[in-house]
Short mmCIF file of C-alpha atoms and ligand atoms in Angstrom, two decimals:
data_model
loop_
_atom_site.label_atom_id
_atom_site.label_comp_id
_atom_site.label_asym_id
_atom_site.label_seq_id
_atom_site.Cartn_x
_atom_site.Cartn_y
_atom_site.Cartn_z
CA MET A 71 135.04 -24.44 -55.07
CA SER A 72 138.36 -22.48 -55.04
CA GLU A 73 138.22 -18.68 -55.28
CA GLY A 74 139.71 -18.57 -58.65
CA ALA A 75 137.04 -20.75 -60.25
CA GLU A 76 134.23 -18.23 -59.16
CA SER A 77 133.52 -15.00 -61.13
CA PRO A 78 132.59 -12.08 -59.22
CA SER A 79 129.10 -12.15 -60.95
CA GLU A 80 128.58 -15.70 -59.53
CA LEU A 81 129.75 -14.69 -56.17
CA ALA A 82 127.25 -11.77 -56.31
CA ALA A 83 124.40 -13.93 -57.13
CA ARG A 84 125.46 -16.50 -54.13
CA VAL A 85 125.72 -13.50 -51.74
CA LYS A 86 122.23 -12.33 -52.74
CA ALA A 87 120.89 -15.87 -52.19
CA GLY A 88 122.14 -15.46 -48.59
CA ASP A 89 124.88 -18.14 -48.76
CA ARG A 90 127.36 -17.70 -45.81
CA GLY A 91 130.34 -18.95 -47.59
CA ALA A 92 129.80 -16.62 -50.32
CA VAL A 93 129.25 -13.60 -48.01
CA ALA A 94 132.71 -14.37 -46.22
CA ARG A 95 134.56 -14.70 -49.65
CA ALA A 96 132.99 -11.45 -50.79
CA LEU A 97 133.88 -9.59 -47.61
CA ASN A 98 137.44 -10.92 -48.07
CA LEU A 99 137.41 -9.78 -51.72
CA VAL A 100 136.41 -6.06 -50.85
CA ASP A 101 139.04 -6.12 -47.99
CA ASP A 102 141.63 -7.24 -50.57
CA ARG A 103 144.16 -4.38 -51.26
CA ARG A 104 146.02 -6.24 -54.19
CA SER A 105 145.18 -4.53 -57.44
CA ALA A 106 144.61 -7.66 -59.38
CA ARG A 107 141.51 -8.44 -57.01
CA ARG A 108 140.34 -4.90 -56.99
CA ALA A 109 138.76 -5.24 -60.43
CA ASP A 110 136.79 -8.31 -59.31
CA ALA A 111 135.77 -6.22 -56.21
CA LEU A 112 134.40 -3.63 -58.26
CA VAL A 113 132.49 -6.01 -60.54
CA LEU A 114 131.10 -7.74 -57.30
CA LEU A 115 130.13 -4.25 -55.69
CA ASP A 116 128.45 -3.08 -59.09
CA ALA A 117 126.50 -6.21 -59.22
CA LEU A 118 125.40 -5.69 -55.59
CA GLU A 119 124.64 -1.99 -55.94
CA GLY A 120 120.96 -1.09 -55.15
CA GLN A 121 120.23 -4.79 -54.56
CA GLY A 122 120.70 -4.55 -50.85
CA ARG A 123 117.28 -5.33 -49.08
CA GLY A 124 119.05 -5.09 -45.61
CA ARG A 125 118.21 -2.11 -43.45
CA ARG A 126 121.51 -0.74 -42.13
CA ILE A 127 121.73 0.23 -38.50
CA GLY A 128 124.59 1.79 -36.81
CA LEU A 129 125.34 1.07 -33.05
CA THR A 130 127.68 3.52 -31.25
CA GLY A 131 128.47 4.34 -27.81
CA ALA A 132 131.30 4.39 -25.24
CA PRO A 133 133.57 1.52 -24.67
CA GLY A 134 131.87 -0.96 -22.25
CA ALA A 135 128.27 0.78 -22.73
CA GLY A 136 126.87 -2.79 -23.83
CA LYS A 137 126.90 -2.55 -27.62
CA SER A 138 127.95 -6.02 -28.34
CA THR A 139 125.59 -7.54 -25.69
CA LEU A 140 122.88 -5.40 -27.12
CA LEU A 141 123.61 -6.71 -30.57
CA ASP A 142 123.30 -10.15 -29.34
CA ALA A 143 119.94 -9.49 -27.87
CA LEU A 144 118.86 -7.70 -30.85
CA ALA A 145 119.94 -10.58 -33.14
CA THR A 146 118.01 -13.06 -31.00
CA GLY A 147 114.90 -10.84 -31.09
CA LEU A 148 114.93 -10.20 -34.82
CA ARG A 149 115.47 -14.25 -35.29
CA ALA A 150 112.49 -14.73 -33.46
CA ARG A 151 110.60 -12.55 -35.86
CA GLY A 152 112.17 -14.30 -38.77
CA ARG A 153 114.62 -11.95 -39.96
CA THR A 154 118.31 -12.67 -40.80
CA VAL A 155 121.04 -10.38 -39.32
CA GLY A 156 124.47 -9.33 -40.42
CA ILE A 157 126.72 -7.84 -38.17
CA LEU A 158 129.94 -5.74 -38.87
CA ALA A 159 132.20 -4.59 -35.88
CA VAL A 160 134.30 -1.77 -36.71
CA ASP A 161 137.19 -1.01 -34.40
CA PRO A 162 139.61 1.55 -35.63
CA SER A 163 142.09 1.05 -32.79
CA SER A 164 141.78 -2.45 -31.82
CA ARG A 165 141.91 -1.37 -28.48
CA LYS A 166 140.88 -3.52 -25.64
CA SER A 167 138.15 -2.45 -23.03
CA GLY A 168 136.93 -4.74 -20.25
CA GLY A 169 139.18 -7.57 -21.54
CA ALA A 170 137.15 -7.83 -24.80
CA LEU A 171 137.87 -6.62 -28.35
CA LEU A 172 135.07 -4.96 -29.96
CA GLY A 173 132.50 -7.49 -30.74
CA ASP A 174 134.06 -10.28 -28.84
CA ARG A 175 131.11 -10.29 -26.32
CA PHE A 176 128.81 -10.70 -29.27
CA ARG A 177 130.80 -13.82 -30.48
CA MET A 178 130.23 -15.40 -26.97
CA GLY A 179 126.55 -14.70 -27.08
CA ALA A 180 123.56 -17.02 -27.80
CA SER A 181 122.77 -15.60 -31.29
CA ALA A 182 126.21 -16.24 -32.56
CA ARG A 183 125.60 -19.86 -33.30
CA ASP A 184 122.47 -19.29 -35.28
CA ALA A 185 122.81 -19.70 -38.87
CA GLY A 186 120.69 -16.71 -39.67
CA VAL A 187 123.21 -14.52 -37.91
CA PHE A 188 126.61 -13.58 -39.58
CA PHE A 189 129.39 -11.68 -37.66
CA ARG A 190 132.66 -10.20 -39.01
CA SER A 191 134.98 -7.81 -37.26
CA LEU A 192 137.34 -5.17 -39.06
CA ALA A 193 140.06 -4.16 -36.78
CA ALA A 194 143.58 -2.87 -36.82
CA ARG A 195 143.80 -0.74 -39.90
CA ASP A 196 146.69 1.24 -40.89
CA GLN A 197 144.43 4.29 -41.04
CA LEU A 198 140.89 5.35 -40.27
CA GLY A 199 140.01 6.18 -43.83
CA GLY A 200 141.03 3.08 -45.23
CA LEU A 201 138.63 1.41 -42.58
CA ALA A 202 135.87 3.56 -43.59
CA GLU A 203 136.17 2.44 -47.20
CA VAL A 204 136.11 -1.13 -46.37
CA ALA A 205 133.44 -0.69 -43.85
CA GLY A 206 131.24 1.00 -46.36
CA ALA A 207 131.70 -2.03 -48.86
CA SER A 208 131.26 -4.58 -46.34
CA VAL A 209 127.92 -3.17 -45.33
CA GLU A 210 126.84 -3.44 -49.10
CA VAL A 211 127.88 -7.03 -49.11
CA LEU A 212 125.90 -7.87 -45.91
CA ALA A 213 123.00 -5.89 -46.89
CA ALA A 214 122.66 -7.91 -50.22
CA ALA A 215 122.54 -11.14 -47.96
CA PHE A 216 120.60 -10.25 -44.81
CA ASP A 217 117.36 -8.57 -43.69
CA VAL A 218 119.10 -6.27 -41.34
CA VAL A 219 122.72 -5.22 -41.01
CA PHE A 220 124.14 -3.73 -37.93
CA VAL A 221 127.42 -1.80 -37.57
CA GLU A 222 129.06 -1.50 -34.20
CA THR A 223 131.62 1.17 -33.60
CA VAL A 224 132.83 2.96 -30.65
CA GLY A 225 132.24 6.67 -30.89
CA VAL A 226 131.51 9.83 -29.01
CA GLY A 227 130.76 12.96 -31.08
CA GLN A 228 132.62 13.14 -34.23
CA SER A 229 133.28 9.77 -35.16
CA GLU A 230 129.81 9.02 -35.72
CA ALA A 231 129.56 11.20 -38.70
CA SER A 232 131.43 8.69 -40.81
CA VAL A 233 129.26 5.75 -39.57
CA ALA A 234 126.10 7.84 -40.29
CA ASP A 235 127.35 7.92 -44.00
CA PHE A 236 126.57 4.08 -44.42
CA VAL A 237 123.54 3.46 -42.22
CA ASP A 238 119.83 4.30 -42.28
CA THR A 239 119.35 4.54 -38.65
CA LEU A 240 121.88 5.25 -35.93
CA VAL A 241 121.37 4.31 -32.46
CA PHE A 242 123.30 5.59 -29.46
CA VAL A 243 123.94 3.20 -26.67
CA ALA A 244 124.23 5.02 -23.41
CA GLN A 245 126.24 3.90 -20.50
CA PRO A 246 124.02 4.88 -17.38
CA ALA A 247 125.45 7.77 -15.37
CA ALA A 248 127.71 8.49 -18.10
CA GLY A 249 127.26 12.08 -17.83
CA ASP A 250 124.91 14.98 -17.43
CA LEU A 251 123.16 16.91 -19.72
CA LEU A 252 126.22 19.38 -20.33
CA GLN A 253 128.47 16.61 -21.07
CA PHE A 254 126.32 14.96 -23.76
CA MET A 255 125.89 18.44 -25.37
CA LYS A 256 129.58 18.95 -25.42
CA ALA A 257 130.26 15.67 -26.93
CA GLY A 258 127.73 16.37 -29.76
CA ILE A 259 125.89 13.06 -28.75
CA LEU A 260 122.43 14.75 -29.00
CA GLU A 261 122.76 15.72 -32.48
CA TRP A 262 123.26 12.41 -34.59
CA PRO A 263 121.28 9.52 -33.07
CA ASP A 264 117.78 8.48 -34.31
CA VAL A 265 117.16 6.31 -31.32
CA PHE A 266 118.84 6.54 -27.88
CA PHE A 267 119.00 3.37 -25.89
CA VAL A 268 120.20 3.69 -22.14
CA ASN A 269 121.46 0.23 -21.20
CA LYS A 270 121.85 -1.52 -17.94
CA SER A 271 118.63 -0.57 -16.67
CA ASP A 272 119.10 -3.37 -14.04
CA LEU A 273 121.27 -1.13 -12.14
CA GLU A 274 118.84 0.67 -10.10
CA GLY A 275 117.89 4.23 -10.77
CA LEU A 276 120.99 5.13 -13.03
CA ALA A 277 119.45 4.40 -16.18
CA THR A 278 116.23 6.29 -15.44
CA ARG A 279 118.36 9.48 -14.59
CA THR A 280 120.46 9.13 -17.82
CA ALA A 281 117.37 8.83 -19.91
CA THR A 282 115.80 11.94 -18.24
CA GLU A 283 118.82 13.99 -19.08
CA LEU A 284 118.81 12.90 -22.61
CA ARG A 285 115.25 13.71 -23.32
CA ALA A 286 115.67 17.11 -21.48
CA GLY A 287 118.85 17.79 -23.86
CA LEU A 288 116.53 16.64 -26.92
CA ASP A 289 113.72 18.84 -25.88
CA LEU A 290 116.19 21.83 -25.82
CA GLY A 291 118.23 21.21 -28.67
CA ARG A 292 116.30 19.42 -31.44
CA GLY A 293 113.57 21.90 -32.56
CA GLU A 294 111.29 19.39 -34.31
CA ASP A 295 107.82 18.57 -33.38
CA PRO A 296 108.03 16.76 -30.02
CA ALA A 297 106.38 13.82 -31.78
CA ASP A 298 109.53 13.72 -34.18
CA ARG A 299 112.10 13.62 -31.60
CA PRO A 300 114.20 10.56 -31.41
CA PRO A 301 112.83 8.16 -29.02
CA VAL A 302 114.98 7.42 -25.90
CA LEU A 303 114.28 3.94 -24.63
CA SER A 304 115.89 2.01 -21.72
CA GLY A 305 116.61 -1.43 -20.88
CA SER A 306 118.90 -4.29 -20.03
CA ALA A 307 120.81 -5.93 -23.01
CA ARG A 308 122.08 -8.52 -20.28
CA ASP A 309 118.73 -9.61 -19.08
CA GLY A 310 116.80 -9.11 -22.46
CA VAL A 311 114.82 -6.28 -21.10
CA GLY A 312 113.41 -3.56 -23.49
CA ILE A 313 114.62 -5.30 -26.70
CA ASP A 314 111.38 -5.92 -28.26
CA ALA A 315 110.58 -2.07 -27.82
CA LEU A 316 113.93 -1.26 -29.34
CA ILE A 317 113.14 -3.30 -32.31
CA ASP A 318 109.65 -1.85 -32.70
CA ALA A 319 111.39 1.59 -32.56
CA LEU A 320 113.67 0.65 -35.11
CA ASP A 321 110.91 -0.53 -37.45
CA ALA A 322 108.89 2.62 -36.76
CA HIS A 323 111.96 4.68 -37.81
CA HIS A 324 112.22 2.81 -41.02
CA ALA A 325 108.57 3.03 -41.90
CA LYS A 326 108.80 6.77 -41.10
CA GLN A 327 111.81 7.13 -43.40
CA ASP A 328 110.05 5.37 -46.02
CA ARG A 329 106.78 7.35 -45.79
CA THR A 330 108.59 10.73 -45.83
CA GLY A 331 111.22 9.81 -48.38
CA GLU A 332 114.08 10.48 -46.00
CA PHE A 333 115.25 6.87 -46.62
CA ARG A 334 116.33 7.65 -50.15
CA ARG A 335 117.66 11.20 -49.24
CA ARG A 336 119.89 9.61 -46.66
CA ARG A 337 121.08 6.84 -48.75
CA GLU A 338 122.01 9.26 -51.54
CA ALA A 339 123.54 11.77 -49.16
CA GLY A 340 125.49 9.15 -47.42
CA ARG A 341 126.65 7.63 -50.78
CA LEU A 342 127.94 11.07 -51.96
CA ALA A 343 129.52 11.83 -48.56
CA ARG A 344 131.36 8.33 -48.93
CA ILE A 345 132.59 9.07 -52.31
CA GLU A 346 133.69 12.58 -51.43
CA SER A 347 135.52 11.75 -48.35
CA ALA A 348 137.34 8.83 -50.02
CA LEU A 349 138.55 11.14 -52.93
CA VAL A 350 139.63 13.76 -50.42
CA ARG A 351 141.59 11.18 -48.45
CA ARG A 352 143.21 9.97 -51.62
CA TYR A 353 143.91 13.42 -53.26
CA GLY A 354 143.25 16.06 -50.80
CA ARG A 355 140.68 18.94 -50.93
CA PHE A 356 142.94 20.35 -54.00
CA GLY A 357 142.67 17.26 -56.02
CA LEU A 358 138.82 17.19 -55.41
CA ALA A 359 138.92 20.74 -56.63
CA ARG A 360 140.88 19.79 -59.58
CA LEU A 361 138.35 17.30 -60.41
CA GLY A 362 135.70 19.98 -60.62
CA GLY A 363 134.66 19.89 -56.80
CA ARG A 364 131.39 18.78 -55.47
CA PRO A 365 129.29 19.89 -58.38
CA ALA A 366 131.49 17.61 -60.75
CA LEU A 367 131.11 14.80 -58.25
CA GLU A 368 127.27 15.13 -58.10
CA ALA A 369 126.86 15.13 -61.79
CA PHE A 370 129.25 12.08 -62.13
CA VAL A 371 127.38 10.21 -59.56
CA ALA A 372 123.99 11.28 -61.09
CA ALA A 373 125.08 10.09 -64.48
CA HIS A 374 126.01 6.68 -63.02
CA PRO A 375 123.24 5.55 -60.90
CA ALA A 376 124.07 1.85 -61.18
CA ARG A 377 127.90 2.16 -60.16
CA SER A 378 128.77 1.35 -56.67
CA ALA A 379 130.34 4.03 -54.61
CA GLU A 380 133.58 2.05 -54.81
CA GLY A 381 133.42 2.03 -58.53
CA VAL A 382 132.67 5.79 -58.61
CA ILE A 383 135.82 6.43 -56.45
CA ASP A 384 137.99 4.37 -58.79
CA ALA A 385 136.67 5.80 -61.85
CA LEU A 386 137.06 9.38 -60.68
CA GLY A 387 140.54 8.52 -59.13
CA ALA A 388 141.60 7.27 -62.55
CA ARG A 389 140.28 10.30 -64.35
CA PHE A 390 142.12 12.48 -61.93
CA GLU A 391 145.65 10.39 -62.09
CA ALA A 392 145.23 10.61 -65.90
CA GLY A 393 144.75 14.28 -66.15
CA PHE A 394 147.38 14.91 -63.63
CA ALA A 395 149.93 12.86 -65.68
CA ALA A 396 149.02 14.59 -68.92
CA LYS A 397 149.51 17.91 -67.37
CA SER A 398 152.67 17.29 -65.84
CA GLU A 399 154.42 15.85 -68.68
CA PRO A 400 157.04 18.10 -70.20
N1 GTP B 524 124.45 -4.85 -15.52
C1 GTP B 524 124.60 -4.94 -16.99
N2 GTP B 524 125.75 -5.13 -17.58
C2 GTP B 524 125.74 -5.25 -18.83
C3 GTP B 524 124.63 -4.95 -19.67
N3 GTP B 524 125.00 -5.13 -21.01
C4 GTP B 524 126.21 -5.15 -20.90
N4 GTP B 524 126.77 -5.33 -19.74
C5 GTP B 524 128.29 -5.60 -19.32
O1 GTP B 524 128.90 -4.40 -19.76
C6 GTP B 524 130.36 -4.89 -20.15
C7 GTP B 524 130.56 -4.41 -21.57
O2 GTP B 524 129.67 -4.97 -22.57
P1 GTP B 524 129.89 -5.13 -24.11
O3 GTP B 524 128.54 -5.56 -24.76
O4 GTP B 524 131.22 -5.82 -24.16
O5 GTP B 524 130.09 -3.65 -24.33
P2 GTP B 524 130.50 -2.83 -25.69
O6 GTP B 524 129.92 -1.44 -25.78
O7 GTP B 524 130.19 -3.84 -26.88
O8 GTP B 524 132.02 -2.51 -25.43
P3 GTP B 524 133.14 -2.36 -26.44
O9 GTP B 524 133.02 -3.21 -27.54
O10 GTP B 524 134.49 -2.74 -25.78
O11 GTP B 524 133.23 -0.93 -26.66
C8 GTP B 524 130.27 -6.29 -20.05
O12 GTP B 524 130.77 -6.64 -18.96
C9 GTP B 524 128.92 -6.80 -20.21
O13 GTP B 524 128.57 -8.00 -19.37
C10 GTP B 524 123.35 -4.89 -18.99
O14 GTP B 524 122.22 -4.62 -19.63
N5 GTP B 524 123.40 -4.81 -17.41
MG1 MG B 525 131.65 -4.41 -28.28
#
C-alpha cells in the first residue's frame, strides 16, 4: 500500500499491532520535516499517546564501551523470554569509533535477523535539539509496537539528561578501567543511572576494579537506603556473560517503579521536560516566559492529558506565534 493511501489512524492501529512495515513508515513520518506531513505525524502521535506498553530503557556510555554489543545480547536474552524488542540508536555527531557507527555493531549481531527485534538509527542531524525531538517521538512509536524499547546514546555526564527525559530506566555501560572514582564523580556519571553494567569482564581484573570504584562512589554520593542504591553489575556482552542478571535487574527496577509510583512520576516529569526544552529551543527562555512560563505549561499539559508531547509543543508554539503576530501588528 502506498503511504498516501494510509490514514495516520490506520497507521497507528498497525503500529500497535506490531506490524514492522507500519513501524518503519511511522518512524519516517515523525522524522519528516515537511509541514504537510507534520499534521499527519501529530495525528499519529496523539493516537499512540498513552498506548505504549513498551518499557523504555536508555543505554549510555563512552564510545566503544560495548553498548551495541550489549544490546545485541540483551535482545537475544529478551527474545528467549518471549519479549519483542525495539532499538533506537541516537548519534548526535555520526562520529566513528572503532570503525563502526553507533549501532552498527548491533546490526551485525545475531538478534538483528530476528523478526521480533526492530532496529532504527538516527544520525547526523543539523542540531542536537531537533534530534532530541525526533528521538522522543520515535521512542513513542517503538513503545507502541514492542515490549521493550532501548535507546543507545553516547554520553558522559550532561548529555544523559535529555535521554533521561524519555526513558524509564537509564543504564550506564562502563568501560573497564575507564577511570577512578574521582573521574566518575567529575563526569557526573554517578548521578543519573538506575543500573550500572561494567562490561568486558573477560578482561581479567579490570572490570572488578571498576565495579568496586563505582560502588564506593555510590555509597558516598547517593544517600538512599543501601538497598535502594542502583545495582552495579558486570559481565561480558561479547561472551553473553551477566546478561540474564542484567535483564533481571531491569525487571526489578520496573517492578519497583510500579510499586512506588515512580513510574508515573518519571513519565510525567519526562514529558514535561521534553515539551519545555522543545519550546525553549524554538522560542528561547524569553518566549517560554511570554507563554506564561512553567506554570502555564504545566496547566496546559494537565488540561490535555490525551495529547502527545509533540501535539502540545505545536499547540503552544502556534499560540505563541499567534500572540506575537497580534502584538507586533502596527
Ligand atoms: N573483550 C570484550 N570486548 C567487547 C565486549 N563487548 C564489546 N566489545 C568490543 O568493544 C568494541 C566496541 O563495541 P561496541 O558494541 O561497538 O561499543 P559501543 O559502546 O556501541 O560503541 P559506539 O557505538 O561506537 O559508542 C568492539 O570491538 C566490541 O567487539 C566484551 O564484553 N568484551
Ligand atoms: Mg554502538
